[in-house]
XYZ file of C-alpha atoms in Angstrom:
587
model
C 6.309 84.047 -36.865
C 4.507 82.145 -39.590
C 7.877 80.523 -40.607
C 8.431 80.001 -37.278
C 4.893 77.881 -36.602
C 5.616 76.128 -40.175
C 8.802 74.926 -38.782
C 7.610 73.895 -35.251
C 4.839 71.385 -37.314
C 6.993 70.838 -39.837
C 9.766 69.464 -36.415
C 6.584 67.940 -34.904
C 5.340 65.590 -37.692
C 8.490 64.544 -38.314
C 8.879 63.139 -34.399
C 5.343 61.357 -34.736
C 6.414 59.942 -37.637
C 9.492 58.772 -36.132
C 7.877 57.761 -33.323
C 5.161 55.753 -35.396
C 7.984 54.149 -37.196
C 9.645 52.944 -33.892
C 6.594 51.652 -32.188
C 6.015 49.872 -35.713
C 9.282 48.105 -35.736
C 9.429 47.562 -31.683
C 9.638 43.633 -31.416
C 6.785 42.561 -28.850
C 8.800 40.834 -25.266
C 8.480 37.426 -24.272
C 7.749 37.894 -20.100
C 5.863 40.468 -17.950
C 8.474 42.559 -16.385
C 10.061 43.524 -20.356
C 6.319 44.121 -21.306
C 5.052 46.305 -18.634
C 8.394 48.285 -18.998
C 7.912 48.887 -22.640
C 4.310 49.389 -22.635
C 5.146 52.263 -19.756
C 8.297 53.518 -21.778
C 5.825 53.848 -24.957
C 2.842 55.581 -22.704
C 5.218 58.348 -21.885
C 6.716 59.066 -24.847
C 3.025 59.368 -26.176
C 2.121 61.631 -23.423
C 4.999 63.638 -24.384
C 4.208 64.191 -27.916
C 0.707 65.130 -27.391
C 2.222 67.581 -25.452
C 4.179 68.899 -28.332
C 1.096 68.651 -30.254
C -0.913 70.840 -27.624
C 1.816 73.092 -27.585
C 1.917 73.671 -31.923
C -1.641 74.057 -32.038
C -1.540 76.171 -29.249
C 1.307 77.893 -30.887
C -0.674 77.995 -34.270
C -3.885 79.330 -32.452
C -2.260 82.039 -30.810
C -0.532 83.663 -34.179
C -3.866 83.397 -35.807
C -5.872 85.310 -32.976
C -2.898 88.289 -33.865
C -3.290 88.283 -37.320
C -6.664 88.520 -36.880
C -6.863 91.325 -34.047
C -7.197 94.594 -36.323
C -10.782 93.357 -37.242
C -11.647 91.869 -33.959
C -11.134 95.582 -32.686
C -12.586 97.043 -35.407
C -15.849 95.928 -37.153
C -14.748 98.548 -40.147
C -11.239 97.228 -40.229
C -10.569 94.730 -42.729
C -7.792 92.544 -43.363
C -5.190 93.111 -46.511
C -4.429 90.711 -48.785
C -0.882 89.847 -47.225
C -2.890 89.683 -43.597
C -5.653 87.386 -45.556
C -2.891 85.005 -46.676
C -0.677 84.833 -43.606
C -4.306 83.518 -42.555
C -5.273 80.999 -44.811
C -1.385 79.707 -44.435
C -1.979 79.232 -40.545
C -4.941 77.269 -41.001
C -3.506 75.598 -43.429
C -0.771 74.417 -41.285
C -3.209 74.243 -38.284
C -5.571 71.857 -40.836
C -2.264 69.692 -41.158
C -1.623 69.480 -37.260
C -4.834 68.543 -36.798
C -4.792 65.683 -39.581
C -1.265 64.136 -38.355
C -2.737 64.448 -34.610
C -5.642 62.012 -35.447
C -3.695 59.240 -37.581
C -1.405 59.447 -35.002
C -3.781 58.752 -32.031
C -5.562 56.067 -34.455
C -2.143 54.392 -34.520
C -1.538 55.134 -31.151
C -4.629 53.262 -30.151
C -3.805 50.286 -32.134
C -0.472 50.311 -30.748
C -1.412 50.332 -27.204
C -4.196 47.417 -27.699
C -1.718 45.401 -28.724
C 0.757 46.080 -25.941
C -2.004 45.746 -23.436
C -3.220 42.342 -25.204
C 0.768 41.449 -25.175
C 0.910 42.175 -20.949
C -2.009 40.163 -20.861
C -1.016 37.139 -22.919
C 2.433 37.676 -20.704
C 0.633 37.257 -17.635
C -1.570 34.227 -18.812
C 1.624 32.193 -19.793
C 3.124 32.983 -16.844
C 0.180 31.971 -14.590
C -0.013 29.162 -16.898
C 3.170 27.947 -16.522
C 2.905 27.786 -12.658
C -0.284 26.463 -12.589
C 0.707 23.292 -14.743
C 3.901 22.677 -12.465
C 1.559 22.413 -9.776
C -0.737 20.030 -11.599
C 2.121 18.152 -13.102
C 3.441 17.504 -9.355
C -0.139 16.850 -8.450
C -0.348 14.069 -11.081
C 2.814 12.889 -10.053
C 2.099 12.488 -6.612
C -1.042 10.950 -7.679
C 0.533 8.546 -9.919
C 3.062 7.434 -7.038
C -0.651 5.991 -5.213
C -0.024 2.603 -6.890
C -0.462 0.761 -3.645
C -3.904 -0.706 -3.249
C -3.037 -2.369 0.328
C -2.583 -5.332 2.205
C -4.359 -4.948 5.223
C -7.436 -3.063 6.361
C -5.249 -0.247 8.240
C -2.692 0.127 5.607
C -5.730 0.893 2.936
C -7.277 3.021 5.483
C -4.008 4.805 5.737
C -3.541 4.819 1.738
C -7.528 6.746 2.034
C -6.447 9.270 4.148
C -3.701 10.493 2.150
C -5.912 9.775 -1.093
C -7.920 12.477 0.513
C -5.224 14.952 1.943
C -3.889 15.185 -1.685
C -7.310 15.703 -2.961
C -7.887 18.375 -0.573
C -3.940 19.617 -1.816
C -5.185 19.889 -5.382
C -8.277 21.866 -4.833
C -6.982 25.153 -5.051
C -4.687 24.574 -8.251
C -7.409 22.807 -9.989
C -10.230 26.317 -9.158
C -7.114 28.393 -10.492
C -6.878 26.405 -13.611
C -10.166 26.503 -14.233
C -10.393 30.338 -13.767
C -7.289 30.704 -15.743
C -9.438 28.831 -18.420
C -12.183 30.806 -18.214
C -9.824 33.768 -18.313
C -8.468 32.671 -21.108
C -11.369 31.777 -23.150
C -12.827 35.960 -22.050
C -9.723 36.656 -23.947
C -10.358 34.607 -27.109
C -14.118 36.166 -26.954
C -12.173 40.020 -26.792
C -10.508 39.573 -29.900
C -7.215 38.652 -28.803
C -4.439 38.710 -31.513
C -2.654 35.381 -30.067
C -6.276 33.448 -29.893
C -3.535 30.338 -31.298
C -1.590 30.371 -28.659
C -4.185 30.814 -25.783
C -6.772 28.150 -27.215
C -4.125 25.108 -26.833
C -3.111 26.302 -22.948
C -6.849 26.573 -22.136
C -7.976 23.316 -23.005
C -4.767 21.642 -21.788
C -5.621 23.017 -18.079
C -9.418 21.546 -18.444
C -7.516 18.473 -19.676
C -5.110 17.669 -16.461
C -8.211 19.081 -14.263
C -10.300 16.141 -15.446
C -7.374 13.891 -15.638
C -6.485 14.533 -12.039
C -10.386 14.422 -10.893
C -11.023 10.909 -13.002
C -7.638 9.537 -11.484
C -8.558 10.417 -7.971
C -12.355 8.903 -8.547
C -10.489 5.854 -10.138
C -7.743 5.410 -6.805
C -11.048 5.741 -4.478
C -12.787 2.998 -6.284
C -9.717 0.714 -6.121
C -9.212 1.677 -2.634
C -12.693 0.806 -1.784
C -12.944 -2.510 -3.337
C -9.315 -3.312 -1.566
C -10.990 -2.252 1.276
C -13.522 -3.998 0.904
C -12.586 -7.295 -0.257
C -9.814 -6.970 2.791
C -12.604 -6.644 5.675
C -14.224 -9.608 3.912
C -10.963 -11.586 4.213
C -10.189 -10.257 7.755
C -13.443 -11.103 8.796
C -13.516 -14.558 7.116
C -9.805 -15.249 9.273
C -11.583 -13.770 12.267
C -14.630 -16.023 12.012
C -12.040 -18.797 11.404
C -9.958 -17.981 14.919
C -13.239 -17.756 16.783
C -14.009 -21.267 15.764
C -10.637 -22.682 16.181
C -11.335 -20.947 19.814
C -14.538 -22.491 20.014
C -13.253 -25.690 19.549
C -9.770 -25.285 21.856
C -12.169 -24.592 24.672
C -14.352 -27.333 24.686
C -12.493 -29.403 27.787
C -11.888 -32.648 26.440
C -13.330 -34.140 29.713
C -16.171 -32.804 29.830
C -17.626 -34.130 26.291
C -16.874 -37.280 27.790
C -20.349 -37.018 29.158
C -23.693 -37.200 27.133
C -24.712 -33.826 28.551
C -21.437 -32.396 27.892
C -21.384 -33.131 24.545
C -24.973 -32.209 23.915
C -23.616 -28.998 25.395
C -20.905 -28.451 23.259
C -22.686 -29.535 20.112
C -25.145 -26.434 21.063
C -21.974 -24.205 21.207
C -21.316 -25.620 17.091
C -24.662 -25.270 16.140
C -24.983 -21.995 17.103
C -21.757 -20.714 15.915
C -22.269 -22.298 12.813
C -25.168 -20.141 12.444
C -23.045 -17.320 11.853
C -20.645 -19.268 9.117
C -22.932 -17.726 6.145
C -21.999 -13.793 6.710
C -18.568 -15.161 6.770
C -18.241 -16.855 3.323
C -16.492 -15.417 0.853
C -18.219 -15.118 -2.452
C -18.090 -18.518 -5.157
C -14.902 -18.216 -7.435
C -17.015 -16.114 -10.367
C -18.710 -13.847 -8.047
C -15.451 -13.048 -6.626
C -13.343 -12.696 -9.073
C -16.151 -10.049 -11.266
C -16.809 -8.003 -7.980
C -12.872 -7.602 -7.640
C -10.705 -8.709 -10.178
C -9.288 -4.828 -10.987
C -7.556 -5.650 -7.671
C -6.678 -8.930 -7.654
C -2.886 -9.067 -7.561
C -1.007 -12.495 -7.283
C -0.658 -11.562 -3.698
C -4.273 -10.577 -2.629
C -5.198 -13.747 -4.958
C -2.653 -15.945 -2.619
C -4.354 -14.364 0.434
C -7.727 -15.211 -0.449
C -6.299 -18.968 -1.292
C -5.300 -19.170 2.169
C -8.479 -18.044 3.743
C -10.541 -20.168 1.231
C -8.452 -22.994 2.377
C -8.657 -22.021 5.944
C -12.217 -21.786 5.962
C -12.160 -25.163 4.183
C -10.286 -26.773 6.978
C -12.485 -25.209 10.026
C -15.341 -26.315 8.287
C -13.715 -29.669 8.293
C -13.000 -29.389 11.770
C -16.598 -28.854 13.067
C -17.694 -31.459 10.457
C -15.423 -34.152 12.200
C -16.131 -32.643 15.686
C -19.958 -32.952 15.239
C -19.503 -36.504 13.969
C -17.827 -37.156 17.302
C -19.578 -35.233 20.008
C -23.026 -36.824 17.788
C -21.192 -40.316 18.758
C -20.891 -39.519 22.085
C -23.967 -38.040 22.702
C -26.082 -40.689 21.534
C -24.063 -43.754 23.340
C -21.500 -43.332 26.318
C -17.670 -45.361 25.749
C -15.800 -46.911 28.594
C -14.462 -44.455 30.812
C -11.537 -42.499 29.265
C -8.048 -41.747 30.632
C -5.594 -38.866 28.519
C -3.064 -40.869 26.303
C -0.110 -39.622 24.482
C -0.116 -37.866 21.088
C 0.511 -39.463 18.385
C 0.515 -38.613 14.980
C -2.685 -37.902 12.278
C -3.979 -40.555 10.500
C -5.789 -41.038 7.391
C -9.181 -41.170 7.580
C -9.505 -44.672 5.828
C -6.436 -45.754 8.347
C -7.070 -46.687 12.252
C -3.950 -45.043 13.932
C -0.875 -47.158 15.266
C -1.166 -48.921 18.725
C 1.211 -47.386 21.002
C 2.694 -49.610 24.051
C 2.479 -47.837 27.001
C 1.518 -49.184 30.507
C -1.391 -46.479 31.063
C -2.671 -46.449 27.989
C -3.397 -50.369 27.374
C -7.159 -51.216 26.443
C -8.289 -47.578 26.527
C -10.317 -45.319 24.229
C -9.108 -41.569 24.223
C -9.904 -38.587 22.628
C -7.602 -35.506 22.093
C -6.923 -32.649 20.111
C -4.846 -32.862 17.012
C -2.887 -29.422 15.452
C -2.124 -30.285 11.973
C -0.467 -28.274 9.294
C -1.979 -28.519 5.923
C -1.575 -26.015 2.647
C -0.686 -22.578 2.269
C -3.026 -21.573 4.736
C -1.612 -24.157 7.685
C 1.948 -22.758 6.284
C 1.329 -19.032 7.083
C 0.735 -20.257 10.804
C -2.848 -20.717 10.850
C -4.022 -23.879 13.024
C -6.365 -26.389 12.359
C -7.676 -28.317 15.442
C -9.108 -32.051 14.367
C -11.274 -33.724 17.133
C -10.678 -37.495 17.065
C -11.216 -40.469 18.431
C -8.178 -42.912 18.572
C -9.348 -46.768 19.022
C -6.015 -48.472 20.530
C -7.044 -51.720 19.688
C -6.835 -51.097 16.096
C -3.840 -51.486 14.513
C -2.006 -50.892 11.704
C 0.044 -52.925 9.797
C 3.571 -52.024 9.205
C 4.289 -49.508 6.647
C 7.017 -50.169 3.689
C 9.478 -47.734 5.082
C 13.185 -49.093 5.647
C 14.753 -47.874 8.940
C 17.875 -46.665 6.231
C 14.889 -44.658 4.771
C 13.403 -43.292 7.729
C 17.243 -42.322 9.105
C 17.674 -40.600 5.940
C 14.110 -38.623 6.236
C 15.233 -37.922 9.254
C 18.250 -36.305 8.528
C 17.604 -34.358 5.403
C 14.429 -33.004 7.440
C 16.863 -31.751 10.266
C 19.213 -30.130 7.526
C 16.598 -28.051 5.963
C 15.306 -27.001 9.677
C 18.629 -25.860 10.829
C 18.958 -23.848 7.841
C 15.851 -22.475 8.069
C 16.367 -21.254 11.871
C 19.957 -19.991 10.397
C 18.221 -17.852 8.029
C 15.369 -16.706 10.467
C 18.460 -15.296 12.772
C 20.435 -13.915 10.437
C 17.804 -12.276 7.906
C 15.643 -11.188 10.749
C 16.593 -11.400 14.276
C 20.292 -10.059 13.362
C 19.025 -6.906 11.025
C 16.640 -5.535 13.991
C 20.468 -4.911 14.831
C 21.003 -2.998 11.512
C 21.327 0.776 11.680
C 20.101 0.803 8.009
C 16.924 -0.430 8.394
C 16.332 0.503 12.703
C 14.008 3.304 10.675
C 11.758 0.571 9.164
C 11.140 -0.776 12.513
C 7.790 0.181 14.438
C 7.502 1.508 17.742
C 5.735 -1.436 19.103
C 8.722 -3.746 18.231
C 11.242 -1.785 19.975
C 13.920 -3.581 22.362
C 11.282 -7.048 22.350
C 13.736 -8.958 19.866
C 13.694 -11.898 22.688
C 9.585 -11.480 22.585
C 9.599 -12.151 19.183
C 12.060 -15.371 18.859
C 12.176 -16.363 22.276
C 15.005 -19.163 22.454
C 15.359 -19.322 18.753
C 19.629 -19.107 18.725
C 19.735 -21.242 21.877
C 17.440 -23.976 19.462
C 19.587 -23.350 16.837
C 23.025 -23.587 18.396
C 21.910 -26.733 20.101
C 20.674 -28.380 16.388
C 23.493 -27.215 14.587
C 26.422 -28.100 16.833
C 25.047 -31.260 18.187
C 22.253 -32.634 17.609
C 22.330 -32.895 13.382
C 25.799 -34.118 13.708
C 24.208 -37.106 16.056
C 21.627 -38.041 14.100
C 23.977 -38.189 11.109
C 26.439 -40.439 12.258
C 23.336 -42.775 12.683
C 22.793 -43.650 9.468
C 25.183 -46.312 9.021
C 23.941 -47.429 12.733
C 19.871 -46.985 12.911
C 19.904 -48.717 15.997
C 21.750 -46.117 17.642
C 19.108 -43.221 16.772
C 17.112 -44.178 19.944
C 20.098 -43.011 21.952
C 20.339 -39.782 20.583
C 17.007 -39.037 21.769
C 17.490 -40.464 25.243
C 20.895 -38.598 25.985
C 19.240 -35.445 24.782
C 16.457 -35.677 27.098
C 17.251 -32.869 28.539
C 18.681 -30.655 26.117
C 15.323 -30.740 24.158
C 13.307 -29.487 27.252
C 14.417 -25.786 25.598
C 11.942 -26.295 23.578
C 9.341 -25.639 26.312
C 10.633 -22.723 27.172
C 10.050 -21.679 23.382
C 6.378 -22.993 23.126
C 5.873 -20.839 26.947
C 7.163 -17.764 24.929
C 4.449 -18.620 21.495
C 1.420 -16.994 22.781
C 3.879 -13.660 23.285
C 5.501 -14.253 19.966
C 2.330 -14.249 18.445
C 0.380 -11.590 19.796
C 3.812 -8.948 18.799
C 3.785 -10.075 15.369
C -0.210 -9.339 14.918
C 0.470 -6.167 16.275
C 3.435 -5.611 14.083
C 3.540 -8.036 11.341
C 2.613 -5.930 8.727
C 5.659 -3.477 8.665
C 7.666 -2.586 6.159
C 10.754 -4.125 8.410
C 9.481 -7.411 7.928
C 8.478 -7.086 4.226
C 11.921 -5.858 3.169
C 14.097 -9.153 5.218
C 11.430 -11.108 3.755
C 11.922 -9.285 0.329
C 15.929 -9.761 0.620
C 15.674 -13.351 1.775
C 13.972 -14.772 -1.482
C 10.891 -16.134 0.893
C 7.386 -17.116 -0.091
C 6.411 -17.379 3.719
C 6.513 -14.601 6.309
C 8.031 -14.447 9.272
C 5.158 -16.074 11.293
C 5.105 -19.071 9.490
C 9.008 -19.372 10.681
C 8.733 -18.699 13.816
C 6.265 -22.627 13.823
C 8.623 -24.320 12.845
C 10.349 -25.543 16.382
C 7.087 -26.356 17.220
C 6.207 -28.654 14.033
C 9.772 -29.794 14.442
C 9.726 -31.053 18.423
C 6.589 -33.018 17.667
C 7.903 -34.435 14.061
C 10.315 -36.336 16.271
C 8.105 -38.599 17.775
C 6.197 -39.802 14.241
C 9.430 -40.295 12.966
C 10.364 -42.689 15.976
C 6.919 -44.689 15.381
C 7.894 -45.029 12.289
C 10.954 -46.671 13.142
C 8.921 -48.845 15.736
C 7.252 -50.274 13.159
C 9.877 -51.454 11.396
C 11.303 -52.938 14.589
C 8.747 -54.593 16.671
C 10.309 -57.642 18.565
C 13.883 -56.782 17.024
C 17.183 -55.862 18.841
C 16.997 -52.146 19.377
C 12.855 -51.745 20.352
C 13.393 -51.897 23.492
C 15.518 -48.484 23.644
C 13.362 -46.732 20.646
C 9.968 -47.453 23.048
C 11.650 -45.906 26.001
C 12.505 -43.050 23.364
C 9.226 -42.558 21.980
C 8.235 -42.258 25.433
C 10.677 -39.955 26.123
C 9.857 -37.812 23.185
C 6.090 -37.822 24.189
C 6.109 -37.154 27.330
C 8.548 -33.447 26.608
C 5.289 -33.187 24.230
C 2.816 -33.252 27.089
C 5.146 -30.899 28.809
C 4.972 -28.734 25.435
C 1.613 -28.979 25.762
C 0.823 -28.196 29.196
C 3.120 -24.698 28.556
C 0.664 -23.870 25.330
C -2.295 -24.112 27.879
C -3.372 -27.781 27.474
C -3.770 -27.375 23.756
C -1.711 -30.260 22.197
C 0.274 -29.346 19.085
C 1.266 -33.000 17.984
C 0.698 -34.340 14.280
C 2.095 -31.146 12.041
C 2.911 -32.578 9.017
């Protein structure tokens, strides 16, 4: 039996030792699922060998308690010397069971630390890992927020999805954060990879505070562009009101002292409000929002400086005149024809015309000037046009004026081309019908009007006309007085403008519009186009002054009076369709 026991811990130390060897040697897994398998495959292969070791010293226990049981029985009994040794051998052996039992549960414990340590650094990575994908697309998304916005509603836009992705990030950013905590609790227990959990801890605080400074930074931006863009709107909108102001004060009724009294109230007052309006002076401006300022924001504000500018101009020279005829009453005044802007250090031309003989009038002027006049913004000038003055005649050749004339008309039928075919034509294309708001749906003929009926009639007729006129000037008057008629489309186009204009304020910021623009190599938008046949009908008729000028009491003035007259009285039709506000003198 004693053999027997020596054997059985003899057999057992041998399989802890083994055992201790293997878990000594095991190589430590790189993901959870091969950890948490081996740390379980270990576990039970410890619980089984404890189980041999209960079993050995149970084993060992038991054949002591016999050897001893003659003096248990017996308090006179005593054992022999053989009996004595079989004893001290047992315990012996028990002594050594005992001894290979408690290195092996000190390595055992060692052992298992480290597993468990190993399952959790498996776990962190892995968390890790996920976590910074999600922060990585985070900053991604985040770095894709480069546009600051050209309008009030587009930044407003670019705010709310600023603040959807902020709220999108909140719960990846509080699980980094407690996966860096985690991970420092780790360090503090002692971990064994504290080199490879230090790095992945502060890299998560890192992209949290990237991500958090970022989104602080895109508000900021977005709140200056919003900013600065209500200023600008504002500015425009204090800029229409005025232009309003001024289109509604009845030319009649200023002929009157109390009338103009009246309407020099109606400046006074609104000019009151010009100070809230004002953009900031050049230095202010450019420190309060120069992180924003791209060459397309700085263009914008250039056109509303320079719109501003010109209001201001126009109340300036309304004033003077309303002052005028406030303080002494003129002859009684009768409407003449347009005719075109003059100088300010130039009386205009006198214009022979039956009704208009002897007369002082006063009318409204449209002019284009700058960027700001180009982008379709109107500037209203209040005159007042002394007939009797005249001017002398200018140095222009009729050869020169023919070929003005001519190369002006080129350029304006190309322009209409490309307004038809890089815009009108591709609200036809299925590739960009996606690009096109709701609002613009099916209104095509809204938007131009009678733009390819203008165009057709330019382009097959009326440029090759005026071209063969410029070996024959005196034949230019003709052209205009056969196509009497034919230009009356352009009435039909100025009854369409107010339309026109209100569908591209409601749409004119799409991304349609931005990518024909973008394709079509333009510095103007769309709007700005779409003027054009209305700068171009009343062109005409300074053109033909021009070449009265040159002519007066020559063969041919006869026919270019009747076609100046021709040409100014399809204006005043213009005008009447554009709700008495005349549009002549664009330059």
């Amino acid at each position: 039996a004693i053999e027997n026991f020596a054997m059985t811990v003899k057999t057992t130390a041998q399989m802890l030792q083994t055992f201790g060897t293997d878990l000594a040697e095991t190589e430590l897994p790189n993901d959870v699922q091969c950890t948490e398998e081996l740390l379980s495959s270990h576990t039970d292969h410890h619980s089984k060998l404890k189980d041999e070791l209960k079993l050995a010293v149970k084993q060992g226990a038991t054949l002591l308690t016999c050897i001893r049981e003659p003096v248990t029985r017996s308090a006179n009994s005593k054992l022999s010397p053989d009996e004595l040794e079989n004893v001290a051998t047992v315990g012996r052996l028990l002594a050594q069971l005992d001894e290979t039992e408690k290195a092996f549960d000190q390595f055992w414990t060692k052992h298992h630390l480290k597993l468990e340590q190993c399952l959790q650094l498996r776990h962190f990575e892995h968390d890790f890992r996920e976590i910074k994908l999600t922060l990585d697309n985070l900053m991604e998304t985040q770095a894709g927020f480069a546009d600051i916005g050209d309008s009030v509603t587009r930044i407003e836009n670019l705010l709310k999805e600023q603040k959807h992705l902020e709220e999108k990030g909140q719960e990846p950013l509080e699980k980094a954060q407690s996966l860096a905590l985690h991970g420092e609790q780790l360090i503090q227990n002692n971990h064994y990879a504290v080199d490879s959990i230090r790095p992945k801890c502060v890299e998560l605080r890192r992209i949290c505070d990237d991500f958090t400074n970022e989104t602080k930074k895109k508000y900021d931006i977005l709140r200056k562009s919003l900013e600065l863009h209500k200023q600008l709107d504002k500015a425009s909108q204090w800029c229409e009101a005025g232009i309003y102001l001024l289109a509604s004060q009845a030319v009649d009724k200023c002929q009157s002292q109390e009338g103009a009294e009246t309407a020099l109230v109606e400046i006074e007052k609104f000019l009151v409000t010009a100070k809230e309006h004002q953009l900031s002076n050049p230095k202010e401006f450019y420190n309060q929002f120069d992180m924003i300022l791209t060459p397309e924001i700085k263009a914008n504000a250039q056109r509303i400086v320079q719109k501003l500018e010109d209001v201001q101009e126009m109340f300036d020279k309304r004033q003077v005149s309303l002052k005028k005829l406030a303080a002494k009453q003129t002859r009684p005044v009768q409407p003449v024809a347009p005719h075109p802007e003059s100088s300010p250090k130039r009386a205009s031309p006198k214009i022979t015309r039956p009704a208009a003989q002897e007369n002082t009038s006063y009318h409204f002027q449209v002019r284009r000037r700058g960027p700001a006049a180009q982008n379709g913004n109107h500037a209203l000038v209040y005159q007042r046009i002394a007939d009797s003055q005249v001017e002398k005649c200018i140095s222009k050749s009729q050869g020169h004026i023919i070929n003005e004339l001519i190369e002006t008309e080129r350029v304006y039928v190309e322009e209409l081309q490309s307004i038809i075919e890089g815009y009108a034509s591709e609200m036809d294309n299925p590739n960009l019908v996606h690009l096109i708001p709701s609002a613009l749906q099916n209104k095509k003929e809204i938007l131009f009007g009678n733009l390819p009926e203008i165009y057709d009639f330019h382009n097959r007729i009326f440029l090759k006309e005026i071209e063969n006129c410029i070996e024959n000037p005196e034949l230019l008057a003709r052209c205009f007085l056969k196509r009497k008629e034919d230009l009356q489309i352009y009435e039909k186009y100025c009854q369409n403008k107010p339309r026109s204009e209100a569908l591209w304020r409601q749409c004119g910021d799409s991304i349609f519009f931005q990518e024909c623009q973008r394709k079509l190599d333009h510095k103007l938008s769309l709007d700005a186009y779409l003027l054009k046949p209305v700068q171009r009908i009343t062109k005409y008729q300074l053109l033909l002054k021009e070449m009265l000028k040159c002519s007066k009491n020559s063969e041919g003035t006869a026919e270019l009076e009747e076609a100046l007259a021709t040409m100014l009285d399809i204006i005043k039709s213009v005008n009447d369709s554009m709700h008495q506000i005349a549009i002549t003198g664009y330059e």
